[in-house]
Amino acid sequence: MADIRFDELVLLECEFKMWPSPQAQEGPEEPETPGTEVADEREERFDSEYPTENFIRWKSTASREGDRFLLFLSARLEAPRLPFRMTFDIAARYTTTEESLSAERARPTLIWLAYPFLRELVYNITGRSPLEPYALPPLTRLPEPEDFEPPET
C-alpha cells in the first residue's frame, strides 16, 4: 500500500454566482392581471432544499517530481436545481515514500485526500451568501473524475 501524505492545498481561482433575481432580468414589474400568477423561475428550479446528488464535475492533472506529487484540479458546481454556480481551481502538494507509484495512478487518491478541503471551501463560500450553506456529499469510494468543458472567458 502506497504511503501518500497530504501537505498543502492552495485556492488559485474561484468564482461564485447566484441566480439573478427575476425582476433584474425582466426589468420593471408590470401590473398583474387579476386571477393570473407570475411564475418565479427560481422557485420552480429550487425549492429551498438542496438536492442530494453530487453535481461537482472536475478536470485534474497530476505530476511527480522526486518524492512529491502535485495535483491541479479545476471544478465546476452547477445544475438547474442549484441556485448558484461555482467554479474553482486548486493546487495541492503531497509527499510519498512509494518510489514506483506514477502520478496518473495516484491521481484518484490525491483527489480523495483533497476532497474534504473542497467540501469545506464550497460550504464556506455558499454560507457567506444569502442562501443556506451547501455541503458536497461525502465520497464513498475513490473518484473517477468526469471531464467538463471549462467555462468560456
Short mmCIF file of N, CA and C in Angstrom, two decimals:
data_model
loop_
_atom_site.label_atom_id
_atom_site.label_comp_id
_atom_site.label_asym_id
_atom_site.label_seq_id
_atom_site.Cartn_x
_atom_site.Cartn_y
_atom_site.Cartn_z
N MET A 1 0.84 -1.19 0.00
CA MET A 1 0.00 0.00 0.00
C MET A 1 0.88 1.24 0.00
N ALA A 2 0.58 2.16 -0.87
CA ALA A 2 1.36 3.38 -1.00
C ALA A 2 1.09 4.32 0.17
N ASP A 3 2.14 4.96 0.61
CA ASP A 3 2.03 5.96 1.67
C ASP A 3 2.08 7.34 1.01
N ILE A 4 0.96 8.04 1.03
CA ILE A 4 0.88 9.39 0.46
C ILE A 4 0.43 10.33 1.56
N ARG A 5 1.18 11.39 1.77
CA ARG A 5 0.86 12.37 2.80
C ARG A 5 0.44 13.69 2.16
N PHE A 6 -0.71 14.21 2.57
CA PHE A 6 -1.20 15.50 2.10
C PHE A 6 -0.38 16.60 2.78
N ASP A 7 0.18 17.53 1.98
CA ASP A 7 0.99 18.61 2.55
C ASP A 7 0.26 19.94 2.57
N GLU A 8 -0.28 20.38 1.43
CA GLU A 8 -0.98 21.66 1.40
C GLU A 8 -1.90 21.76 0.20
N LEU A 9 -2.88 22.66 0.32
CA LEU A 9 -3.80 22.95 -0.75
C LEU A 9 -3.90 24.47 -0.88
N VAL A 10 -3.87 24.96 -2.13
CA VAL A 10 -3.94 26.39 -2.40
C VAL A 10 -5.10 26.64 -3.36
N LEU A 11 -5.94 27.60 -3.02
CA LEU A 11 -7.01 28.03 -3.92
C LEU A 11 -6.40 29.01 -4.90
N LEU A 12 -6.42 28.67 -6.18
CA LEU A 12 -5.82 29.51 -7.20
C LEU A 12 -6.81 30.52 -7.78
N GLU A 13 -8.06 30.08 -7.96
CA GLU A 13 -9.09 30.96 -8.52
C GLU A 13 -10.46 30.42 -8.12
N CYS A 14 -11.40 31.34 -7.91
CA CYS A 14 -12.75 30.93 -7.53
C CYS A 14 -13.75 31.96 -8.05
N GLU A 15 -14.89 31.45 -8.55
CA GLU A 15 -15.98 32.31 -8.98
C GLU A 15 -17.28 31.72 -8.44
N PHE A 16 -18.08 32.57 -7.82
CA PHE A 16 -19.36 32.16 -7.26
C PHE A 16 -20.41 33.13 -7.76
N LYS A 17 -21.46 32.61 -8.40
CA LYS A 17 -22.54 33.46 -8.90
C LYS A 17 -23.87 32.87 -8.49
N MET A 18 -24.70 33.72 -7.88
CA MET A 18 -26.08 33.31 -7.58
C MET A 18 -26.94 33.68 -8.77
N TRP A 19 -28.10 33.04 -8.85
CA TRP A 19 -29.04 33.40 -9.90
C TRP A 19 -29.45 34.84 -9.71
N PRO A 20 -29.56 35.58 -10.79
CA PRO A 20 -30.09 36.94 -10.64
C PRO A 20 -31.58 36.89 -10.33
N SER A 21 -32.07 37.92 -9.70
CA SER A 21 -33.50 37.95 -9.36
C SER A 21 -34.31 38.06 -10.65
N PRO A 22 -35.51 37.49 -10.68
CA PRO A 22 -36.34 37.60 -11.89
C PRO A 22 -36.62 39.06 -12.25
N GLN A 23 -36.79 39.94 -11.27
CA GLN A 23 -37.06 41.35 -11.56
C GLN A 23 -35.87 41.99 -12.27
N ALA A 24 -34.67 41.65 -11.87
CA ALA A 24 -33.49 42.23 -12.50
C ALA A 24 -33.37 41.77 -13.95
N GLN A 25 -33.79 40.55 -14.25
CA GLN A 25 -33.72 40.04 -15.61
C GLN A 25 -34.79 40.65 -16.50
N GLU A 26 -35.97 40.85 -15.95
CA GLU A 26 -37.11 41.26 -16.76
C GLU A 26 -37.33 42.76 -16.77
N GLY A 27 -36.68 43.51 -15.93
CA GLY A 27 -36.91 44.94 -15.85
C GLY A 27 -38.02 45.24 -14.87
N PRO A 28 -38.64 46.45 -14.97
CA PRO A 28 -39.68 46.83 -14.02
C PRO A 28 -40.87 45.88 -14.09
N GLU A 29 -41.47 45.68 -12.93
CA GLU A 29 -42.59 44.76 -12.83
C GLU A 29 -43.83 45.39 -13.44
N GLU A 30 -44.55 44.61 -14.26
CA GLU A 30 -45.78 45.09 -14.85
C GLU A 30 -46.93 44.76 -13.92
N PRO A 31 -47.98 45.57 -13.95
CA PRO A 31 -49.13 45.26 -13.10
C PRO A 31 -49.69 43.89 -13.45
N GLU A 32 -50.06 43.15 -12.43
CA GLU A 32 -50.58 41.80 -12.61
C GLU A 32 -52.07 41.84 -12.91
N THR A 33 -52.50 41.05 -13.88
CA THR A 33 -53.91 40.95 -14.20
C THR A 33 -54.56 40.10 -13.13
N PRO A 34 -55.69 40.54 -12.59
CA PRO A 34 -56.35 39.74 -11.55
C PRO A 34 -56.60 38.31 -12.04
N GLY A 35 -56.32 37.35 -11.15
CA GLY A 35 -56.56 35.95 -11.47
C GLY A 35 -55.39 35.26 -12.14
N THR A 36 -54.28 35.99 -12.41
CA THR A 36 -53.10 35.36 -13.00
C THR A 36 -51.98 35.36 -11.99
N GLU A 37 -51.07 34.42 -12.15
CA GLU A 37 -49.93 34.33 -11.25
C GLU A 37 -48.66 34.50 -12.06
N VAL A 38 -47.71 35.18 -11.46
CA VAL A 38 -46.41 35.34 -12.11
C VAL A 38 -45.53 34.19 -11.65
N ALA A 39 -45.02 33.42 -12.58
CA ALA A 39 -44.16 32.28 -12.24
C ALA A 39 -42.76 32.77 -11.93
N ASP A 40 -42.23 32.31 -10.85
CA ASP A 40 -40.86 32.65 -10.47
C ASP A 40 -39.98 31.48 -10.88
N GLU A 41 -39.13 31.68 -11.89
CA GLU A 41 -38.29 30.60 -12.41
C GLU A 41 -37.45 29.98 -11.31
N ARG A 42 -36.97 30.79 -10.39
CA ARG A 42 -36.13 30.28 -9.32
C ARG A 42 -36.93 29.35 -8.42
N GLU A 43 -38.15 29.71 -8.10
CA GLU A 43 -38.95 28.85 -7.24
C GLU A 43 -39.22 27.52 -7.92
N GLU A 44 -39.37 27.53 -9.24
CA GLU A 44 -39.60 26.29 -9.96
C GLU A 44 -38.34 25.42 -9.98
N ARG A 45 -37.16 26.06 -10.02
CA ARG A 45 -35.92 25.31 -10.13
C ARG A 45 -35.34 24.94 -8.78
N PHE A 46 -35.63 25.70 -7.76
CA PHE A 46 -35.02 25.47 -6.44
C PHE A 46 -36.08 25.61 -5.38
N ASP A 47 -36.31 24.54 -4.63
CA ASP A 47 -37.40 24.56 -3.66
C ASP A 47 -36.90 24.73 -2.22
N SER A 48 -35.79 25.39 -2.01
CA SER A 48 -35.19 25.73 -0.72
C SER A 48 -34.51 24.55 -0.02
N GLU A 49 -34.55 23.37 -0.59
CA GLU A 49 -33.77 22.26 -0.08
C GLU A 49 -32.82 21.81 -1.16
N TYR A 50 -31.56 21.67 -0.79
CA TYR A 50 -30.58 21.28 -1.79
C TYR A 50 -30.79 19.82 -2.18
N PRO A 51 -30.57 19.50 -3.46
CA PRO A 51 -30.65 18.09 -3.89
C PRO A 51 -29.48 17.30 -3.29
N THR A 52 -29.65 16.00 -3.21
CA THR A 52 -28.62 15.16 -2.59
C THR A 52 -27.58 14.64 -3.57
N GLU A 53 -27.83 14.81 -4.88
CA GLU A 53 -26.88 14.33 -5.88
C GLU A 53 -25.59 15.15 -5.82
N ASN A 54 -24.51 14.56 -6.29
CA ASN A 54 -23.24 15.27 -6.35
C ASN A 54 -23.12 15.89 -7.74
N PHE A 55 -23.20 17.22 -7.81
CA PHE A 55 -23.19 17.94 -9.08
C PHE A 55 -21.81 18.47 -9.46
N ILE A 56 -20.79 18.15 -8.69
CA ILE A 56 -19.46 18.69 -9.00
C ILE A 56 -18.83 17.87 -10.13
N ARG A 57 -18.24 18.59 -11.07
CA ARG A 57 -17.51 17.98 -12.18
C ARG A 57 -16.12 18.59 -12.19
N TRP A 58 -15.13 17.79 -12.53
CA TRP A 58 -13.78 18.32 -12.49
C TRP A 58 -12.89 17.75 -13.56
N LYS A 59 -11.82 18.46 -13.79
CA LYS A 59 -10.68 18.00 -14.58
C LYS A 59 -9.49 18.08 -13.66
N SER A 60 -8.61 17.13 -13.80
CA SER A 60 -7.44 17.17 -12.94
C SER A 60 -6.23 16.61 -13.67
N THR A 61 -5.08 17.08 -13.25
CA THR A 61 -3.81 16.55 -13.72
C THR A 61 -2.92 16.38 -12.51
N ALA A 62 -2.05 15.40 -12.59
CA ALA A 62 -1.11 15.16 -11.50
C ALA A 62 0.27 14.97 -12.10
N SER A 63 1.27 15.41 -11.37
CA SER A 63 2.65 15.22 -11.81
C SER A 63 3.47 14.79 -10.59
N ARG A 64 4.62 14.26 -10.89
CA ARG A 64 5.50 13.80 -9.82
C ARG A 64 6.91 14.27 -10.09
N GLU A 65 7.54 14.75 -9.03
CA GLU A 65 8.95 15.11 -9.09
C GLU A 65 9.60 14.62 -7.80
N GLY A 66 10.46 13.62 -7.92
CA GLY A 66 11.08 13.03 -6.75
C GLY A 66 10.04 12.36 -5.88
N ASP A 67 9.99 12.75 -4.60
CA ASP A 67 9.03 12.15 -3.68
C ASP A 67 7.77 13.00 -3.52
N ARG A 68 7.56 13.97 -4.42
CA ARG A 68 6.39 14.88 -4.32
C ARG A 68 5.44 14.72 -5.50
N PHE A 69 4.15 14.76 -5.17
CA PHE A 69 3.10 14.83 -6.18
C PHE A 69 2.52 16.24 -6.16
N LEU A 70 2.08 16.69 -7.32
CA LEU A 70 1.39 17.97 -7.45
C LEU A 70 0.10 17.71 -8.22
N LEU A 71 -1.01 18.11 -7.64
CA LEU A 71 -2.33 17.94 -8.25
C LEU A 71 -2.89 19.31 -8.60
N PHE A 72 -3.34 19.47 -9.84
CA PHE A 72 -4.10 20.65 -10.26
C PHE A 72 -5.51 20.16 -10.55
N LEU A 73 -6.50 20.87 -10.01
CA LEU A 73 -7.88 20.46 -10.19
C LEU A 73 -8.73 21.69 -10.51
N SER A 74 -9.49 21.61 -11.60
CA SER A 74 -10.47 22.64 -11.97
C SER A 74 -11.83 22.02 -11.77
N ALA A 75 -12.70 22.69 -11.02
CA ALA A 75 -14.00 22.13 -10.70
C ALA A 75 -15.12 23.09 -11.04
N ARG A 76 -16.26 22.51 -11.37
CA ARG A 76 -17.48 23.28 -11.65
C ARG A 76 -18.62 22.64 -10.88
N LEU A 77 -19.33 23.47 -10.17
CA LEU A 77 -20.51 23.03 -9.42
C LEU A 77 -21.68 23.82 -9.98
N GLU A 78 -22.50 23.13 -10.79
CA GLU A 78 -23.59 23.82 -11.47
C GLU A 78 -24.65 22.80 -11.85
N ALA A 79 -25.91 23.17 -11.65
CA ALA A 79 -27.04 22.34 -12.05
C ALA A 79 -28.29 23.21 -12.02
N PRO A 80 -29.27 22.91 -12.86
CA PRO A 80 -30.50 23.70 -12.84
C PRO A 80 -31.19 23.71 -11.48
N ARG A 81 -30.96 22.68 -10.68
CA ARG A 81 -31.61 22.60 -9.36
C ARG A 81 -30.84 23.30 -8.26
N LEU A 82 -29.70 23.89 -8.58
CA LEU A 82 -28.93 24.66 -7.59
C LEU A 82 -29.13 26.15 -7.85
N PRO A 83 -29.24 26.97 -6.81
CA PRO A 83 -29.46 28.41 -7.00
C PRO A 83 -28.17 29.20 -7.22
N PHE A 84 -27.11 28.52 -7.54
CA PHE A 84 -25.83 29.18 -7.76
C PHE A 84 -24.99 28.37 -8.73
N ARG A 85 -23.90 28.99 -9.16
CA ARG A 85 -22.89 28.32 -9.97
C ARG A 85 -21.55 28.68 -9.35
N MET A 86 -20.67 27.70 -9.25
CA MET A 86 -19.37 27.93 -8.64
C MET A 86 -18.30 27.20 -9.45
N THR A 87 -17.22 27.88 -9.73
CA THR A 87 -16.06 27.25 -10.35
C THR A 87 -14.84 27.60 -9.53
N PHE A 88 -13.89 26.69 -9.47
CA PHE A 88 -12.66 26.99 -8.75
C PHE A 88 -11.53 26.12 -9.26
N ASP A 89 -10.31 26.62 -9.07
CA ASP A 89 -9.08 25.91 -9.40
C ASP A 89 -8.26 25.81 -8.13
N ILE A 90 -7.74 24.63 -7.88
CA ILE A 90 -6.87 24.42 -6.71
C ILE A 90 -5.59 23.72 -7.15
N ALA A 91 -4.59 23.83 -6.31
CA ALA A 91 -3.36 23.05 -6.45
C ALA A 91 -3.10 22.43 -5.08
N ALA A 92 -2.64 21.19 -5.08
CA ALA A 92 -2.35 20.50 -3.82
C ALA A 92 -1.02 19.76 -3.95
N ARG A 93 -0.27 19.76 -2.85
CA ARG A 93 1.02 19.06 -2.82
C ARG A 93 0.96 17.90 -1.84
N TYR A 94 1.65 16.83 -2.21
CA TYR A 94 1.69 15.61 -1.41
C TYR A 94 3.12 15.08 -1.40
N THR A 95 3.41 14.27 -0.40
CA THR A 95 4.70 13.59 -0.32
C THR A 95 4.43 12.09 -0.25
N THR A 96 5.31 11.30 -0.89
CA THR A 96 5.14 9.85 -0.87
C THR A 96 6.48 9.17 -0.60
N THR A 97 6.39 7.96 -0.08
CA THR A 97 7.57 7.13 0.11
C THR A 97 7.61 6.00 -0.92
N GLU A 98 6.54 5.89 -1.71
CA GLU A 98 6.44 4.84 -2.72
C GLU A 98 7.15 5.28 -3.99
N GLU A 99 8.28 4.66 -4.30
CA GLU A 99 9.11 5.09 -5.43
C GLU A 99 8.52 4.75 -6.80
N SER A 100 7.75 3.67 -6.89
CA SER A 100 7.28 3.23 -8.20
C SER A 100 5.87 3.72 -8.56
N LEU A 101 5.24 4.48 -7.70
CA LEU A 101 3.87 4.94 -7.94
C LEU A 101 3.87 6.13 -8.89
N SER A 102 3.19 5.98 -10.04
CA SER A 102 3.13 7.06 -11.02
C SER A 102 2.09 8.10 -10.60
N ALA A 103 2.22 9.31 -11.12
CA ALA A 103 1.29 10.39 -10.81
C ALA A 103 -0.12 10.05 -11.30
N GLU A 104 -0.21 9.45 -12.49
CA GLU A 104 -1.53 9.12 -13.04
C GLU A 104 -2.23 8.06 -12.21
N ARG A 105 -1.49 7.09 -11.75
CA ARG A 105 -2.10 6.05 -10.91
C ARG A 105 -2.49 6.60 -9.54
N ALA A 106 -1.74 7.57 -9.03
CA ALA A 106 -2.04 8.16 -7.71
C ALA A 106 -3.15 9.20 -7.77
N ARG A 107 -3.47 9.71 -8.95
CA ARG A 107 -4.40 10.84 -9.09
C ARG A 107 -5.74 10.64 -8.37
N PRO A 108 -6.44 9.49 -8.50
CA PRO A 108 -7.70 9.34 -7.74
C PRO A 108 -7.50 9.46 -6.23
N THR A 109 -6.41 8.92 -5.72
CA THR A 109 -6.12 9.03 -4.29
C THR A 109 -5.82 10.47 -3.90
N LEU A 110 -5.12 11.20 -4.76
CA LEU A 110 -4.81 12.60 -4.47
C LEU A 110 -6.10 13.41 -4.39
N ILE A 111 -7.04 13.16 -5.30
CA ILE A 111 -8.34 13.84 -5.26
C ILE A 111 -9.08 13.46 -3.99
N TRP A 112 -9.07 12.19 -3.66
CA TRP A 112 -9.74 11.70 -2.44
C TRP A 112 -9.21 12.43 -1.21
N LEU A 113 -7.91 12.61 -1.14
CA LEU A 113 -7.30 13.28 0.02
C LEU A 113 -7.64 14.78 0.05
N ALA A 114 -7.82 15.40 -1.12
CA ALA A 114 -8.15 16.83 -1.18
C ALA A 114 -9.64 17.10 -1.00
N TYR A 115 -10.49 16.10 -1.21
CA TYR A 115 -11.94 16.30 -1.23
C TYR A 115 -12.51 16.94 0.04
N PRO A 116 -12.08 16.57 1.24
CA PRO A 116 -12.63 17.25 2.43
C PRO A 116 -12.37 18.76 2.41
N PHE A 117 -11.25 19.17 1.85
CA PHE A 117 -10.94 20.60 1.76
C PHE A 117 -11.82 21.27 0.71
N LEU A 118 -12.16 20.55 -0.37
CA LEU A 118 -13.08 21.08 -1.37
C LEU A 118 -14.47 21.24 -0.77
N ARG A 119 -14.90 20.27 0.03
CA ARG A 119 -16.20 20.36 0.70
C ARG A 119 -16.25 21.58 1.61
N GLU A 120 -15.17 21.79 2.36
CA GLU A 120 -15.10 22.95 3.27
C GLU A 120 -15.14 24.26 2.48
N LEU A 121 -14.42 24.32 1.38
CA LEU A 121 -14.39 25.51 0.53
C LEU A 121 -15.80 25.85 0.04
N VAL A 122 -16.49 24.88 -0.52
CA VAL A 122 -17.85 25.09 -1.04
C VAL A 122 -18.80 25.50 0.09
N TYR A 123 -18.71 24.85 1.22
CA TYR A 123 -19.58 25.15 2.36
C TYR A 123 -19.35 26.59 2.85
N ASN A 124 -18.09 26.98 2.98
CA ASN A 124 -17.78 28.32 3.48
C ASN A 124 -18.23 29.41 2.52
N ILE A 125 -18.00 29.22 1.23
CA ILE A 125 -18.38 30.26 0.26
C ILE A 125 -19.89 30.36 0.13
N THR A 126 -20.59 29.24 0.01
CA THR A 126 -22.04 29.31 -0.10
C THR A 126 -22.67 29.81 1.20
N GLY A 127 -22.04 29.54 2.32
CA GLY A 127 -22.54 30.00 3.61
C GLY A 127 -22.45 31.51 3.79
N ARG A 128 -21.61 32.16 3.00
CA ARG A 128 -21.50 33.63 3.07
C ARG A 128 -22.50 34.32 2.15
N SER A 129 -23.27 33.55 1.42
CA SER A 129 -24.32 34.11 0.54
C SER A 129 -25.61 34.19 1.36
N PRO A 130 -26.66 34.77 0.79
CA PRO A 130 -27.95 34.80 1.50
C PRO A 130 -28.60 33.41 1.63
N LEU A 131 -28.06 32.42 0.94
CA LEU A 131 -28.61 31.07 0.98
C LEU A 131 -28.03 30.27 2.14
N GLU A 132 -28.62 29.12 2.37
CA GLU A 132 -28.05 28.19 3.34
C GLU A 132 -26.74 27.63 2.76
N PRO A 133 -25.79 27.27 3.61
CA PRO A 133 -24.55 26.66 3.09
C PRO A 133 -24.85 25.35 2.37
N TYR A 134 -24.10 25.08 1.32
CA TYR A 134 -24.25 23.84 0.56
C TYR A 134 -23.07 22.93 0.88
N ALA A 135 -23.36 21.71 1.27
CA ALA A 135 -22.31 20.73 1.57
C ALA A 135 -22.27 19.69 0.45
N LEU A 136 -21.11 19.56 -0.16
CA LEU A 136 -20.94 18.48 -1.13
C LEU A 136 -21.14 17.15 -0.42
N PRO A 137 -21.75 16.18 -1.08
CA PRO A 137 -21.89 14.88 -0.44
C PRO A 137 -20.51 14.24 -0.19
N PRO A 138 -20.39 13.44 0.84
CA PRO A 138 -19.10 12.78 1.07
C PRO A 138 -18.82 11.75 -0.02
N LEU A 139 -17.55 11.52 -0.30
CA LEU A 139 -17.17 10.47 -1.24
C LEU A 139 -17.17 9.14 -0.51
N THR A 140 -17.77 8.14 -1.13
CA THR A 140 -17.81 6.82 -0.50
C THR A 140 -16.90 5.83 -1.20
N ARG A 141 -16.23 6.28 -2.27
CA ARG A 141 -15.25 5.45 -2.99
C ARG A 141 -14.27 6.38 -3.68
N LEU A 142 -13.16 5.84 -4.14
CA LEU A 142 -12.21 6.66 -4.88
C LEU A 142 -12.88 7.19 -6.14
N PRO A 143 -12.66 8.47 -6.44
CA PRO A 143 -13.36 9.07 -7.58
C PRO A 143 -12.79 8.66 -8.92
N GLU A 144 -13.65 8.68 -9.92
CA GLU A 144 -13.26 8.58 -11.32
C GLU A 144 -13.74 9.88 -11.95
N PRO A 145 -12.89 10.91 -11.97
CA PRO A 145 -13.34 12.25 -12.40
C PRO A 145 -13.94 12.26 -13.78
N GLU A 146 -15.01 13.04 -13.92
CA GLU A 146 -15.66 13.25 -15.21
C GLU A 146 -15.19 14.59 -15.73
N ASP A 147 -14.88 14.63 -17.00
CA ASP A 147 -14.41 15.88 -17.61
C ASP A 147 -15.59 16.79 -17.89
N PHE A 148 -15.35 18.06 -17.90
CA PHE A 148 -16.31 19.04 -18.33
C PHE A 148 -15.59 20.06 -19.20
N GLU A 149 -16.36 20.77 -19.99
CA GLU A 149 -15.78 21.83 -20.79
C GLU A 149 -15.60 23.05 -19.90
N PRO A 150 -14.40 23.61 -19.83
CA PRO A 150 -14.20 24.77 -18.96
C PRO A 150 -15.04 25.96 -19.47
N PRO A 151 -15.43 26.84 -18.54
CA PRO A 151 -16.23 27.99 -18.95
C PRO A 151 -15.46 28.87 -19.92
N GLU A 152 -16.18 29.42 -20.90
CA GLU A 152 -15.54 30.33 -21.84
C GLU A 152 -15.30 31.66 -21.16
N THR A 153 -14.15 32.25 -21.44
CA THR A 153 -13.84 33.54 -20.80
C THR A 153 -13.90 34.66 -21.80
#
